[in-house]
C-alpha cells in the first residue's frame, strides 16, 4: 500500500511538471512569435530619408579660370596648375614638402584637446545609438524575493493558534516587449545613428580645422619672420645712410635738415619692428595652443618661407563631389537625417502602442511543492485619444524642425561652393600680385641703388634719395606679404575642398563608417 501511494504521488508530480512545462512552452512560444513578427522589417511612418543631390553645376566660378597661374622668380613664385577632377591626398599639408610642418601637425594631432574631445563625443554618440537599438528587443528581468512570517490558523472559523515561523521564497522571470508596429522605435534608432554620423563628421571637421590652422599659423609665422628680416636689413641700410649723411654734414656737404630727415626715416622704420615681433610671439603662442603646449613651453619648430615649397599642382574636385567631401556639409546632412527620423517618431506617438508581457515564477515554502509554477501573460493596446493637442503640435514642430534643417543644409552647401570659388580667385590674384610685387621690388631696389650712388656723387639732392629709400622699403615688405598669401590661400583651397579625409591612413573613425565620398555621389 505504501509503495502504491508513493508511486501515485510521483506520477502526480510528473503530470504536474509536464503540464507546467507545456504551459511554459506556449507562453514563450507566443512571445517568440510576437518578437519574430515585429522583427520582420515593416513600414515605418514618417518620411524615408534620402541624401539631397549635389547642385547641377560643373564649374565653381562664373568666369573661366586660367589653367595656370602667373609666375615670378622669387620665393613662392612657382606656376600653379589646376587639375580638375584630381583627388586630394589625406595628408594634404605634405605637398608643402616641409619636415618641420609635418612634425608640428603630428604633435597637434596627438595632443590637441579639441580633437580628443571630438573623438570622445563620437564614442558617446555611437554608444547612445547602440543603446537605442536595445529597445528593439524584449526586456527580460529576473527577481528573487523572500518572506518570513507566522500566521493564525483556524478551526471551524475560530482562531485556534499561531503557526510556527516559516519562509516563503519566490523566484520569477518577467518578459515585456513593445511591438514596433508603426516603426516609432526604428525611427528613434535611425535618429540616434544619424546623430552618431553627425559626430563622426564633427570629428572630421575638427581634424581639418586643426591641421589647416597649424598650416596657416606656420605660414603666418614665416611671413612675419620674412618681414622682420627685411625690416632689419632696411634698418641696417638706413643706419649706414645716416652715418654717410652725418659725415657729409660734418664736412659741410649736407644740411641739418638732411640729417634730421634721415634720423626720422630710421626711427620710423625701427618703429615697425616691435609690432612685428609682437605678431610673431602671438603666432608662436597660437602654435603652442594648437599643439597642446602651454605658453611657457617651446614647440621647437620655426618657419621661414624658404623652408616651404609652394605646391605647383593643385587637385580640384568636381563640383558634384564637393557636398560629399566637405565635413560641414555632411554634418548638416546628418542633422537633416535626424530631423527626418524625428518626424517619424512624432507620427508614431500618435498611433496605437502594442505591448505584450509575461511572467513565470516558482514558490518554495514549508508545505508547498517547489515545483509548482505560477505564470501570467498579458497584452495591451494604448491609443491616444485626447492629449490637448500636444502630440499633434509636436509632430508639426518636428516637421518645421526638418524644414529648418533643410534650409541650413542648403545654406551650408552655398557657403561650401563660395569658399572654393573664393580660394580659386585668391590663388589667381595672389600669383598676379607676387609677380607685380616682384617686378616692383626689383625696380625699387635698382632705383635705390642708383639713387645712393648719385647722391654720394652729388648729382641728386637728399630728398630724391629719401623717396627711393621709402619706395624700396614698401615694395620689399609687400613682396613678402604677397608670397605668404599664396601659401595661405593654397592651404585654404585644400581646406575648402574637404581636406582629403577619405584618403587618410590614420583612421579616426571605424572602417565601417568611413566611405569614399565619390562612391556616395547621387
Tab-separated table of N, CA and C in Angstrom, residues 363-432:
chain	number	residue	atom	x	y	z
A	363	UNK	N	7.493	29.037	-6.394
A	363	UNK	CA	7.416	29.326	-4.972
A	363	UNK	C	7.946	28.134	-4.192
A	364	UNK	N	8.670	28.437	-3.175
A	364	UNK	CA	9.169	27.392	-2.272
A	364	UNK	C	8.882	27.823	-0.853
A	365	UNK	N	8.136	26.962	-0.124
A	365	UNK	CA	7.819	27.283	1.258
A	365	UNK	C	7.492	26.002	1.992
A	366	UNK	N	7.391	26.108	3.281
A	366	UNK	CA	7.055	24.947	4.091
A	366	UNK	C	5.652	24.465	3.736
A	367	UNK	N	5.575	23.246	3.313
A	367	UNK	CA	4.286	22.692	2.950
A	367	UNK	C	3.854	22.995	1.537
A	368	UNK	N	4.682	23.661	0.744
A	368	UNK	CA	4.346	23.982	-0.635
A	368	UNK	C	5.305	23.257	-1.554
A	369	UNK	N	4.802	22.594	-2.582
A	369	UNK	CA	5.647	21.876	-3.535
A	369	UNK	C	6.476	22.873	-4.337
A	370	UNK	N	7.826	22.822	-4.280
A	370	UNK	CA	8.653	23.812	-5.005
A	370	UNK	C	8.550	23.699	-6.503
A	371	UNK	N	7.970	22.634	-7.017
A	371	UNK	CA	7.867	22.502	-8.469
A	371	UNK	C	6.686	23.263	-9.033
A	372	UNK	N	5.840	23.775	-8.149
A	372	UNK	CA	4.659	24.486	-8.621
A	372	UNK	C	5.075	25.799	-9.274
A	373	UNK	N	4.605	26.066	-10.454
A	373	UNK	CA	4.911	27.284	-11.198
A	373	UNK	C	3.688	28.186	-11.255
A	374	UNK	N	3.962	29.490	-11.145
A	374	UNK	CA	2.906	30.484	-11.367
A	374	UNK	C	3.273	31.266	-12.609
A	375	UNK	N	2.343	31.480	-13.487
A	375	UNK	CA	2.642	32.176	-14.731
A	375	UNK	C	1.524	33.161	-15.051
A	376	UNK	N	1.891	34.118	-15.900
A	376	UNK	CA	0.916	35.110	-16.344
A	376	UNK	C	1.302	35.575	-17.726
A	377	UNK	N	0.339	36.012	-18.489
A	377	UNK	CA	0.577	36.582	-19.821
A	377	UNK	C	-0.447	37.681	-20.035
A	378	UNK	N	0.011	38.772	-20.676
A	378	UNK	CA	-0.883	39.912	-20.890
A	378	UNK	C	-0.509	40.604	-22.183
A	379	UNK	N	-1.478	41.212	-22.785
A	379	UNK	CA	-1.257	42.015	-23.986
A	379	UNK	C	-2.058	43.301	-23.838
A	380	UNK	N	-1.530	44.386	-24.410
A	380	UNK	CA	-2.213	45.652	-24.261
A	380	UNK	C	-2.092	46.525	-25.496
A	381	UNK	N	-3.090	47.348	-25.704
A	381	UNK	CA	-3.093	48.339	-26.788
A	381	UNK	C	-3.482	49.676	-26.172
A	382	UNK	N	-2.670	50.686	-26.434
A	382	UNK	CA	-2.957	52.026	-25.939
A	382	UNK	C	-3.041	52.980	-27.119
A	383	UNK	N	-4.185	53.648	-27.250
A	383	UNK	CA	-4.395	54.600	-28.330
A	383	UNK	C	-4.645	55.987	-27.733
A	384	UNK	N	-3.745	56.943	-28.009
A	384	UNK	CA	-4.013	58.299	-27.509
A	384	UNK	C	-5.315	58.832	-28.104
A	385	UNK	N	-6.176	59.343	-27.240
A	385	UNK	CA	-7.466	59.890	-27.679
A	385	UNK	C	-7.485	61.403	-27.524
A	386	UNK	N	-7.118	61.873	-26.365
A	386	UNK	CA	-7.109	63.317	-26.152
A	386	UNK	C	-5.864	63.682	-25.334
A	387	UNK	N	-5.008	64.485	-25.929
A	387	UNK	CA	-3.787	64.935	-25.255
A	387	UNK	C	-3.699	66.457	-25.262
A	388	UNK	N	-4.825	67.101	-25.470
A	388	UNK	CA	-4.810	68.556	-25.501
A	388	UNK	C	-4.057	69.136	-26.687
A	389	UNK	N	-3.925	68.355	-27.767
A	389	UNK	CA	-3.204	68.827	-28.944
A	389	UNK	C	-1.699	68.676	-28.855
A	390	UNK	N	-1.193	68.098	-27.754
A	390	UNK	CA	0.260	68.003	-27.558
A	390	UNK	C	0.932	67.196	-28.655
A	391	UNK	N	0.410	66.007	-28.932
A	391	UNK	CA	1.055	65.137	-29.926
A	391	UNK	C	0.977	65.740	-31.321
A	392	UNK	N	-0.155	66.367	-31.646
A	392	UNK	CA	-0.286	66.975	-32.969
A	392	UNK	C	0.703	68.127	-33.139
A	393	UNK	N	0.809	68.947	-32.123
A	393	UNK	CA	1.724	70.082	-32.227
A	393	UNK	C	3.186	69.633	-32.220
A	394	UNK	N	3.481	68.566	-31.506
A	394	UNK	CA	4.841	68.050	-31.526
A	394	UNK	C	5.211	67.525	-32.908
A	395	UNK	N	4.266	66.908	-33.572
A	395	UNK	CA	4.535	66.447	-34.942
A	395	UNK	C	4.751	67.637	-35.874
A	396	UNK	N	3.908	68.677	-35.717
A	396	UNK	CA	4.099	69.865	-36.547
A	396	UNK	C	5.456	70.514	-36.268
A	397	UNK	N	5.833	70.531	-34.999
A	397	UNK	CA	7.147	71.087	-34.649
A	397	UNK	C	8.266	70.277	-35.283
A	398	UNK	N	8.115	68.946	-35.299
A	398	UNK	CA	9.136	68.093	-35.916
A	398	UNK	C	9.237	68.369	-37.416
A	399	UNK	N	8.101	68.603	-38.054
A	399	UNK	CA	8.117	68.921	-39.488
A	399	UNK	C	8.823	70.250	-39.730
A	400	UNK	N	8.529	71.244	-38.899
A	400	UNK	CA	9.192	72.538	-39.068
A	400	UNK	C	10.684	72.451	-38.736
A	401	UNK	N	11.034	71.583	-37.788
A	401	UNK	CA	12.455	71.369	-37.494
A	401	UNK	C	13.162	70.771	-38.708
A	402	UNK	N	12.467	69.899	-39.439
A	402	UNK	CA	13.028	69.354	-40.669
A	402	UNK	C	13.211	70.459	-41.703
A	403	UNK	N	12.204	71.330	-41.844
A	403	UNK	CA	12.326	72.438	-42.800
A	403	UNK	C	13.483	73.362	-42.428
A	404	UNK	N	13.667	73.582	-41.135
A	404	UNK	CA	14.787	74.399	-40.678
A	404	UNK	C	16.115	73.734	-41.031
A	405	UNK	N	16.224	72.438	-40.741
A	405	UNK	CA	17.460	71.715	-41.039
A	405	UNK	C	17.740	71.700	-42.541
A	406	UNK	N	16.677	71.605	-43.353
A	406	UNK	CA	16.851	71.616	-44.804
A	406	UNK	C	17.404	72.961	-45.275
A	407	UNK	N	16.856	74.057	-44.735
A	407	UNK	CA	17.346	75.386	-45.117
A	407	UNK	C	18.802	75.583	-44.683
A	408	UNK	N	19.139	75.114	-43.486
A	408	UNK	CA	20.519	75.240	-43.004
A	408	UNK	C	21.472	74.396	-43.851
A	409	UNK	N	21.004	73.236	-44.275
A	409	UNK	CA	21.830	72.395	-45.149
A	409	UNK	C	22.095	73.107	-46.471
A	410	UNK	N	21.053	73.666	-47.064
A	410	UNK	CA	21.224	74.343	-48.352
A	410	UNK	C	22.160	75.539	-48.229
A	411	UNK	N	22.059	76.263	-47.122
A	411	UNK	CA	22.952	77.409	-46.931
A	411	UNK	C	24.396	76.933	-46.778
A	412	UNK	N	24.605	75.836	-46.061
A	412	UNK	CA	25.954	75.297	-45.884
A	412	UNK	C	26.554	74.886	-47.220
A	413	UNK	N	25.723	74.322	-48.102
A	413	UNK	CA	26.202	73.963	-49.440
A	413	UNK	C	26.624	75.215	-50.200
A	414	UNK	N	25.829	76.265	-50.114
A	414	UNK	CA	26.185	77.510	-50.790
A	414	UNK	C	27.500	78.069	-50.257
A	415	UNK	N	27.677	78.019	-48.953
A	415	UNK	CA	28.923	78.504	-48.358
A	415	UNK	C	30.110	77.668	-48.833
A	416	UNK	N	29.905	76.364	-48.954
A	416	UNK	CA	30.985	75.487	-49.414
A	416	UNK	C	31.441	75.872	-50.817
A	417	UNK	N	30.486	76.100	-51.708
A	417	UNK	CA	30.852	76.489	-53.073
A	417	UNK	C	31.493	77.879	-53.085
A	418	UNK	N	31.007	78.762	-52.224
A	418	UNK	CA	31.610	80.088	-52.151
A	418	UNK	C	33.066	80.000	-51.684
A	419	UNK	N	33.321	79.151	-50.669
A	419	UNK	CA	34.688	79.001	-50.165
A	419	UNK	C	35.643	78.556	-51.260
A	420	UNK	N	35.210	77.585	-52.062
A	420	UNK	CA	36.073	77.103	-53.144
A	420	UNK	C	36.292	78.197	-54.182
A	421	UNK	N	35.212	78.884	-54.564
A	421	UNK	CA	35.338	79.955	-55.559
A	421	UNK	C	36.257	81.064	-55.052
A	422	UNK	N	36.086	81.439	-53.787
A	422	UNK	CA	36.947	82.481	-53.220
A	422	UNK	C	38.409	82.060	-53.236
A	423	UNK	N	38.660	80.798	-52.891
A	423	UNK	CA	40.047	80.308	-52.875
A	423	UNK	C	40.648	80.302	-54.274
A	424	UNK	N	39.851	79.908	-55.265
A	424	UNK	CA	40.356	79.892	-56.643
A	424	UNK	C	40.665	81.312	-57.128
A	425	UNK	N	39.777	82.235	-56.832
A	425	UNK	CA	40.039	83.628	-57.207
A	425	UNK	C	41.281	84.155	-56.490
A	426	UNK	N	41.419	83.800	-55.208
A	426	UNK	CA	42.562	84.280	-54.431
A	426	UNK	C	43.869	83.729	-54.979
A	427	UNK	N	43.868	82.454	-55.368
A	427	UNK	CA	45.102	81.859	-55.899
A	427	UNK	C	45.521	82.553	-57.186
A	428	UNK	N	44.546	82.825	-58.051
A	428	UNK	CA	44.864	83.533	-59.291
A	428	UNK	C	45.376	84.947	-59.002
A	429	UNK	N	44.693	85.663	-58.122
A	429	UNK	CA	45.096	87.041	-57.808
A	429	UNK	C	46.428	87.073	-57.074
A	430	UNK	N	46.650	86.110	-56.178
A	430	UNK	CA	47.917	86.074	-55.440
A	430	UNK	C	49.107	85.927	-56.381
A	431	UNK	N	48.941	85.062	-57.392
A	431	UNK	CA	50.039	84.866	-58.345
A	431	UNK	C	50.336	86.154	-59.102
A	432	UNK	N	49.271	86.840	-59.510
A	432	UNK	CA	49.467	88.120	-60.198
A	432	UNK	C	50.106	89.147	-59.271
